[in-house]
Coordinates of C-alpha atoms and ligand atoms in Angstrom, one line a residue:
X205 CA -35.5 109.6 155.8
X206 CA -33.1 108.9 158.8
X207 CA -30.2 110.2 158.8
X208 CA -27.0 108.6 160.7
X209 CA -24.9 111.1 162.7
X210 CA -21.5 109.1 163.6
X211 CA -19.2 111.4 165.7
X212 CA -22.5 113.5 166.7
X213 CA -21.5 113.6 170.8
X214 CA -18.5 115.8 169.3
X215 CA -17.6 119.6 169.2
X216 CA -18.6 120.0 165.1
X217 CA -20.8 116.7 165.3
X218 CA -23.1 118.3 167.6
X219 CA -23.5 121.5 166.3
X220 CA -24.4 119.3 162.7
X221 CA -27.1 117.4 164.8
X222 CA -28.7 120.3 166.4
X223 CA -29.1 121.9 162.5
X224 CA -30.8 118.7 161.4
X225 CA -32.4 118.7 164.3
X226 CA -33.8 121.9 164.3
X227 CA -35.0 121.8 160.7
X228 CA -36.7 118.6 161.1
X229 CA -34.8 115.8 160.0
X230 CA -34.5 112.6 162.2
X231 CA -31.5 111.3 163.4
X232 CA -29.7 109.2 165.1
X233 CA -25.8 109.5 166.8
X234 CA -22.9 106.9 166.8
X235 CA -20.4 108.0 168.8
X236 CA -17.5 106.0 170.4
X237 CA -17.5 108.9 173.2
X238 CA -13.6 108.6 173.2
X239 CA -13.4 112.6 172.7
X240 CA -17.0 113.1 172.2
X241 CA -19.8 113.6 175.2
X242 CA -22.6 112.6 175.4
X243 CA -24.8 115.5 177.2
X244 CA -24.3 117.3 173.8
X245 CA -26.5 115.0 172.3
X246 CA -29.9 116.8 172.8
X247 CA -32.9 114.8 174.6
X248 CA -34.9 113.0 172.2
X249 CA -32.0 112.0 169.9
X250 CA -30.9 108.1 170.1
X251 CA -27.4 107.6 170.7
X252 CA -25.7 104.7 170.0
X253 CA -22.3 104.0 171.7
X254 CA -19.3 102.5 169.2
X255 CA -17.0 102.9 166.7
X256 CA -17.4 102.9 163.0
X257 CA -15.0 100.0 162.8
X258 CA -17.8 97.3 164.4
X259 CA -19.8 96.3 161.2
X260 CA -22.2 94.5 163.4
X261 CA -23.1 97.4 165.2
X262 CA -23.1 99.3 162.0
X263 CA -25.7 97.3 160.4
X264 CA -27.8 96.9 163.7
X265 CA -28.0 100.4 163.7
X266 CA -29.2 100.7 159.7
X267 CA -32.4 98.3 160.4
X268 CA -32.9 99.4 164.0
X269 CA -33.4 102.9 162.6
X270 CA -34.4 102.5 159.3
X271 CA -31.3 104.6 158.0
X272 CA -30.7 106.2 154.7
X273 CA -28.4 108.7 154.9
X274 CA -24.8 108.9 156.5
X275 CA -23.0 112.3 157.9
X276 CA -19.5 110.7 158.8
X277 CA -17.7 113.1 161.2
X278 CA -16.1 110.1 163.7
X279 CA -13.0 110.7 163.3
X280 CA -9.3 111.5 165.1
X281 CA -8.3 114.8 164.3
X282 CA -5.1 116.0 165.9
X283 CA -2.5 117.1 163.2
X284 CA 0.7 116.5 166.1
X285 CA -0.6 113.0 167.0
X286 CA -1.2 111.7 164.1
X287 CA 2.5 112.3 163.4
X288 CA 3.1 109.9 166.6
X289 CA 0.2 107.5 166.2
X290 CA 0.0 107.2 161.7
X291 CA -1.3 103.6 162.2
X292 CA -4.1 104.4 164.7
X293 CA -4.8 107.1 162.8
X294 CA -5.4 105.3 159.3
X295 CA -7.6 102.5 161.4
X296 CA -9.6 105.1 162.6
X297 CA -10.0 107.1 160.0
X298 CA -9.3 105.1 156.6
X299 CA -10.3 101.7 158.1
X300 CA -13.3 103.1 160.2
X301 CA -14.6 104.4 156.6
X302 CA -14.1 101.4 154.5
X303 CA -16.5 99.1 157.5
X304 CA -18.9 102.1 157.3
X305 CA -19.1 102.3 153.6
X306 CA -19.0 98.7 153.2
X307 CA -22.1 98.2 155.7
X308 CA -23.7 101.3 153.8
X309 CA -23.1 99.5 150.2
X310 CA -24.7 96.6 151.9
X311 CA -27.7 98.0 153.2
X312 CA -28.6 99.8 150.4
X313 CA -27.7 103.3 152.0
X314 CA -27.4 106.1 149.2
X315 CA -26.0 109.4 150.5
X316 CA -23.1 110.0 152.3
X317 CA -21.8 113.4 153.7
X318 CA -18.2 112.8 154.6
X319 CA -16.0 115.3 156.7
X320 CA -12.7 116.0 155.3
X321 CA -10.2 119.3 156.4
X322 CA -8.4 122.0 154.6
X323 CA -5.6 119.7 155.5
X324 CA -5.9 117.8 152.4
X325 CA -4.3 120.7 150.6
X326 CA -0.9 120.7 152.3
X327 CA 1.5 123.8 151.5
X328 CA -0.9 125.5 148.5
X329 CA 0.9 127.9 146.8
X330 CA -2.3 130.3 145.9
X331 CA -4.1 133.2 147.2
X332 CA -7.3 130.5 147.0
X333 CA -7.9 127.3 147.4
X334 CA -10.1 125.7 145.5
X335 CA -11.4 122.5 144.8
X336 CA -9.1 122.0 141.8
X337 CA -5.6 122.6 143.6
X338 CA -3.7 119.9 144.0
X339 CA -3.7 117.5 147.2
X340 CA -0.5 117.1 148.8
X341 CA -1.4 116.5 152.4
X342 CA 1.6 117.4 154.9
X343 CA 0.7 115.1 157.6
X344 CA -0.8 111.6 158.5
X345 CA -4.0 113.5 159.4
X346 CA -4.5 115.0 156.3
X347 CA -3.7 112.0 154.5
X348 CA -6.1 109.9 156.2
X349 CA -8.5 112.8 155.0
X350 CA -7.6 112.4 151.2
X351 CA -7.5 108.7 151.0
X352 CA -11.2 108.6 152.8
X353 CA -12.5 110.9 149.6
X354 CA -11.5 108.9 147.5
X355 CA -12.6 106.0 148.6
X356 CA -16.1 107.2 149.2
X357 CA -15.9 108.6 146.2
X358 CA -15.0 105.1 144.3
X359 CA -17.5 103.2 146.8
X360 CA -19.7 106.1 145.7
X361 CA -19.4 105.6 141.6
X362 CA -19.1 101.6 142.2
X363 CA -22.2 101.2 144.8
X364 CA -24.7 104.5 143.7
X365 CA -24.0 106.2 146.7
X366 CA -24.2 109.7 145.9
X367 CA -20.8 112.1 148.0
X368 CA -20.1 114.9 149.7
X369 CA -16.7 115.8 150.9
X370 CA -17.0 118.6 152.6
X371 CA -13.5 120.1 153.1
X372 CA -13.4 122.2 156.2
X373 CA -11.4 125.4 156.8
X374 CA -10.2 126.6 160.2
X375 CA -13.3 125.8 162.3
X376 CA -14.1 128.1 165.9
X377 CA -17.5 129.7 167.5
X378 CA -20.4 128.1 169.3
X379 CA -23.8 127.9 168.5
X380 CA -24.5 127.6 172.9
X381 CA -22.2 127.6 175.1
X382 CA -23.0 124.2 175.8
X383 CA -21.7 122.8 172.2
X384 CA -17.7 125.1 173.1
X385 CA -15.2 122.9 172.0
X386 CA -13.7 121.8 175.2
X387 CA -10.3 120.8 173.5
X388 CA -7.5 123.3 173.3
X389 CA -5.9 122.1 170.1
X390 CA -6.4 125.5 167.9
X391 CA -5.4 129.0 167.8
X392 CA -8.5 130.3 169.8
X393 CA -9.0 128.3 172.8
X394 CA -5.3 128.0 173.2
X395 CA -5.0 131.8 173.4
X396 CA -7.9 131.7 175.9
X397 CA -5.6 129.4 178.0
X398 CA -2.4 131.6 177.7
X399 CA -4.9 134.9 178.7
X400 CA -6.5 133.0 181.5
X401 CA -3.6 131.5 183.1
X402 CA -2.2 135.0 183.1
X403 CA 0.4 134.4 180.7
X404 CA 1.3 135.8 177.1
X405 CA -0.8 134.1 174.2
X406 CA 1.6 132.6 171.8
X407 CA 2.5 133.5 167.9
X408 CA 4.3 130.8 165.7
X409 CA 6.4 133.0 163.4
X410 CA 6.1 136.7 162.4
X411 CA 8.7 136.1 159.6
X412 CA 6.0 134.5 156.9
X413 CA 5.9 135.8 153.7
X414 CA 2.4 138.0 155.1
X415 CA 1.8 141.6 155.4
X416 CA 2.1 141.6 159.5
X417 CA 4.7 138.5 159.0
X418 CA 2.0 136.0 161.1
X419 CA -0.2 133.1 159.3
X420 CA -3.5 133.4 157.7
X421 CA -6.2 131.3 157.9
X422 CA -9.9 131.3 157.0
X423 CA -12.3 130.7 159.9
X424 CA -15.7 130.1 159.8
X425 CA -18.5 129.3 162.5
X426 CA -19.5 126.1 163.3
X427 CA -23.0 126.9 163.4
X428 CA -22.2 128.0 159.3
X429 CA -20.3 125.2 159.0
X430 CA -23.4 122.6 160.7
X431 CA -25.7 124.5 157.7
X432 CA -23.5 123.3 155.2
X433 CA -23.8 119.8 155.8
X434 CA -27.3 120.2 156.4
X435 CA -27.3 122.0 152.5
X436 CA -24.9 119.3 150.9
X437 CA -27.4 116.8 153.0
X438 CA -30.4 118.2 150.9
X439 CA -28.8 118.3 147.9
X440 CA -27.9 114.7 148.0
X441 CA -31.7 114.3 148.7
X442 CA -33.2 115.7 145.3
X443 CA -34.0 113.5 142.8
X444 CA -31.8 113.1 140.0
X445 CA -28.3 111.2 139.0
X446 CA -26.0 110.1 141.9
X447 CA -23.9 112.6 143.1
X448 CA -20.2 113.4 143.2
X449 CA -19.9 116.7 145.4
X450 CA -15.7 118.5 146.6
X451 CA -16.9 121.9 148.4
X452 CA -14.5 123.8 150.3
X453 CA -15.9 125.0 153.5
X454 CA -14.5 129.2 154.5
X455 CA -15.5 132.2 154.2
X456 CA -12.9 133.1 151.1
X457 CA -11.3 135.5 154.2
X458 CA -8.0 135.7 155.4
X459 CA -7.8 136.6 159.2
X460 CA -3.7 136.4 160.3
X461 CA -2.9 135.1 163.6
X462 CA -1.5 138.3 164.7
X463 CA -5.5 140.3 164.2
X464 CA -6.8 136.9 166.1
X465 CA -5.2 137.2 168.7
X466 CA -5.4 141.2 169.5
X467 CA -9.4 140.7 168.4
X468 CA -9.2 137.7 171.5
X469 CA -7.6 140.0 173.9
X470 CA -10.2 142.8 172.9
X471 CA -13.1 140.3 173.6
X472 CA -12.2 139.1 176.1
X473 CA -11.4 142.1 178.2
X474 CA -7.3 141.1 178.4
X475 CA -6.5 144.2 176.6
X476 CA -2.8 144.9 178.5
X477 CA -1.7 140.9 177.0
X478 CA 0.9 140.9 174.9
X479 CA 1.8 138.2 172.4
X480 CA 4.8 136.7 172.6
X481 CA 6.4 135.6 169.4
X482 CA 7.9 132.2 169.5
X483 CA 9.9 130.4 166.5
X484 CA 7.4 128.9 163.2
X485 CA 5.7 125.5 164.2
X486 CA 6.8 122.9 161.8
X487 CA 4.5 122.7 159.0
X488 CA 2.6 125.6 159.0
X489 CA 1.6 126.8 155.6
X490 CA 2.0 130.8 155.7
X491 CA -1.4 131.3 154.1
X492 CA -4.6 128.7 153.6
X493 CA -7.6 131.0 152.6
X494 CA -10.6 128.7 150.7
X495 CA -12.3 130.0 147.5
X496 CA -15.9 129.8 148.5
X497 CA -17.7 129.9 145.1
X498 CA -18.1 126.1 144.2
X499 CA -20.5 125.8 147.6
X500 CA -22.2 129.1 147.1
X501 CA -23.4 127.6 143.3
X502 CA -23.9 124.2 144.2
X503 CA -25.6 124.4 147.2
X504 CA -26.9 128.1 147.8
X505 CA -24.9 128.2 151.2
X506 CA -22.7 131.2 153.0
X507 CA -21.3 131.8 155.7
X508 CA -23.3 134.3 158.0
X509 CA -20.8 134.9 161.0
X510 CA -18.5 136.9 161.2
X511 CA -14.8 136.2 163.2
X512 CA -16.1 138.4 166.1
X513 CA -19.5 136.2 166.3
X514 CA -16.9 133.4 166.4
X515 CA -14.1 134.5 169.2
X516 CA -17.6 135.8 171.3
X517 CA -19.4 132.6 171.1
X518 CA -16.5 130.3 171.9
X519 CA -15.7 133.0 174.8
X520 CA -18.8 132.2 176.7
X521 CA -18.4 128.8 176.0
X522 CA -15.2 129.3 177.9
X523 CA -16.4 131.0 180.4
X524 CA -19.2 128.1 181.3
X525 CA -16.4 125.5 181.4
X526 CA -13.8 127.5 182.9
X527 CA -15.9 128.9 185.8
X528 CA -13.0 130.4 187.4
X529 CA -12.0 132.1 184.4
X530 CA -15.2 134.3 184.6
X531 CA -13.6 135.2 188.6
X532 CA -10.2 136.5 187.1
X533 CA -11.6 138.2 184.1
Ligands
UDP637 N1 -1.1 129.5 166.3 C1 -0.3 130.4 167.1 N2 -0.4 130.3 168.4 C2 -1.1 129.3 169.1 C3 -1.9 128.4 168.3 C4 -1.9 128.5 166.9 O1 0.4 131.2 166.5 O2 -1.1 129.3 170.3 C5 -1.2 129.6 164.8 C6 -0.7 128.4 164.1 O3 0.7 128.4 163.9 C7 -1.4 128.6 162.7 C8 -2.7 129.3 163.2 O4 -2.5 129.8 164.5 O5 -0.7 129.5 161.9 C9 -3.9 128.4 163.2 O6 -3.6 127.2 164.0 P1 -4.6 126.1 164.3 O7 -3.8 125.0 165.1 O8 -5.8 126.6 165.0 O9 -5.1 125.5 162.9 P2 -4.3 125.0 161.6 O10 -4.5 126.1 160.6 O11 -2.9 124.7 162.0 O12 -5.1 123.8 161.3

């Protein structure tokens, strides 16, 4: 077995292909390297540079490597952008799966682990999400997220190409300092700025419908997350019918933004910071916490790390690429 790892020079992609890695498997990484780098790829690992949308490439890669099994995280991910950008967006991430799944149905290859988001869900109105409520994505992201399961599903019922959407919740940690997500697009890493820089990390709203007034979310560690795709990876694997897998990755734990970001400032040693509340961002669901079960049953999986393993992890991962950080703190 050879399992193809495209978006594996990224923050989540390499944490997936250090789990494979380490429990065995053989892989191989496309990456287009437009947000990805390629020193996260460890030594040993071949990498192939492109995008998802060169079919040629695609099926180069499937004979070169012999592969049968497809973990698709390339993708664009910013919420705000995609808002500015839909079109590039649904290219890169609805057009970029229909080549992939096209070349896959062609070359015979028969599992496929896609990456899909929370975002899927939208606004839900429920103390937890689960797989069953309804889809009503909020943003060009999120729709590009829905319309890709379903068509790897279809593709999937069509072609014999057994699925697994995995449906990630708010993602932060580091399994090495190393693999830190160098971006600074989510609650953590932009409070690490704000503490940093000397200024006051930011809260979107304290007038939610939430017992301290702030969002809740449901975060869970990469490193969990990268065993979860190496579960639904192996589950895909037995022997048996072709498979049609929805799992909601969280922990089934709601964390507001207000206990973030004291936890952060406790962490990180910025205990006098004080948060400054600024007015809601637009779109902001008040609560998004996952209902874990469907993954524990079908796959045996949970989450072992806890929000502080998180916020410490991705803290020294801050601290290697932010040397001067590590002076000031
Ligand atoms: N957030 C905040 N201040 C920040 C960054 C984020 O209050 O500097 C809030 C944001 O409004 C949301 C939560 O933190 O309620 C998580 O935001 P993030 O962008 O990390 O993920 P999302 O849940 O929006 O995908």
């Amino acid at each position: 077995m050879s399992y193809l790892i495209t978006g594996g020079a990224g923050y989540i992609g390499a944490h997936v292909v250090r789990a494979m890695v380490q429990a065995g498997e053989r892989v191989v990484v496309l990456d287009d390297l437009s947000t990805g780098v390629a020193d996260r790829v460890p030594e040993g690992v071949p990498m192939v540079v492109g995008s998802t949308l060169d079919r040629a490439l695609l099926d180069s890669t499937f004979a070169e490597y012999g592969v049968t099994d497809v973990i698709h995280l390339a993708a664009k991910k910013q919420v705000g952008e995609s808002v500015e950008m839909p079109l590039h967006y649904y290219r890169e991430n609805v057009h970029g799966l229909q080549t992939l799944l096209e070349a896959m149905a062609a070359g015979g290859v028969g599992r496929f682990v896609f990456s899909s988001s929370a975002a899927v869900y939208g606004m839900p109105d429920v103390d937890l999400v689960t797989e069953d409520t309804p889809c009503l994505p909020l943003s060009p992201y999120g729709e590009t997220k829905l319309v890709g399961e379903w068509m790897a599903r279809a593709a999937g019922k069509a072609h014999g190409i057994s699925t697994a959407c995995l449906r990630y919740f708010n993602v932060a940690g580091a399994a090495a300092p190393e693999l830190a997500d160098t971006g600074i697009f989510n609650l953590v890493p932009m409070v690490f700025e704000k503490l940093t820089d000397g200024q006051s990390p930011r809260i979107f709203g304290d007038d939610y419908p939430t017992p301290d007034g702030t969002c809740i979310r449901d975060y869970i560690h990469v490193a969990d997350l990268a065993d979860a795709h190496l579960a639904a990876a192996r589950k895909l694997a037995e022997p048996g019918p072709v498979r049609d897998l929805t799992l909601n990755i969280g922990r089934g734990e709601g964390v507001s933004v207000r206990e973030m970001v004291d936890l952060i400032a406790e962490i990180t040693g910025y205990t006098d910071a004080r948060a400054e509340v600024t007015a809601r961002r637009a779109g902001d669901p008040a609560r998004v916490v996952a209902a874990a079960d469907r993954i524990s049953s079908e796959l045996g999986w949970k989450a072992r790390h806890d929000v502080r393993e998180m916020i410490t992890s991705a803290w020294a991962g801050w601290l290697l690429h932010h040397p001067q950080a590590r002076r000031d703190a």
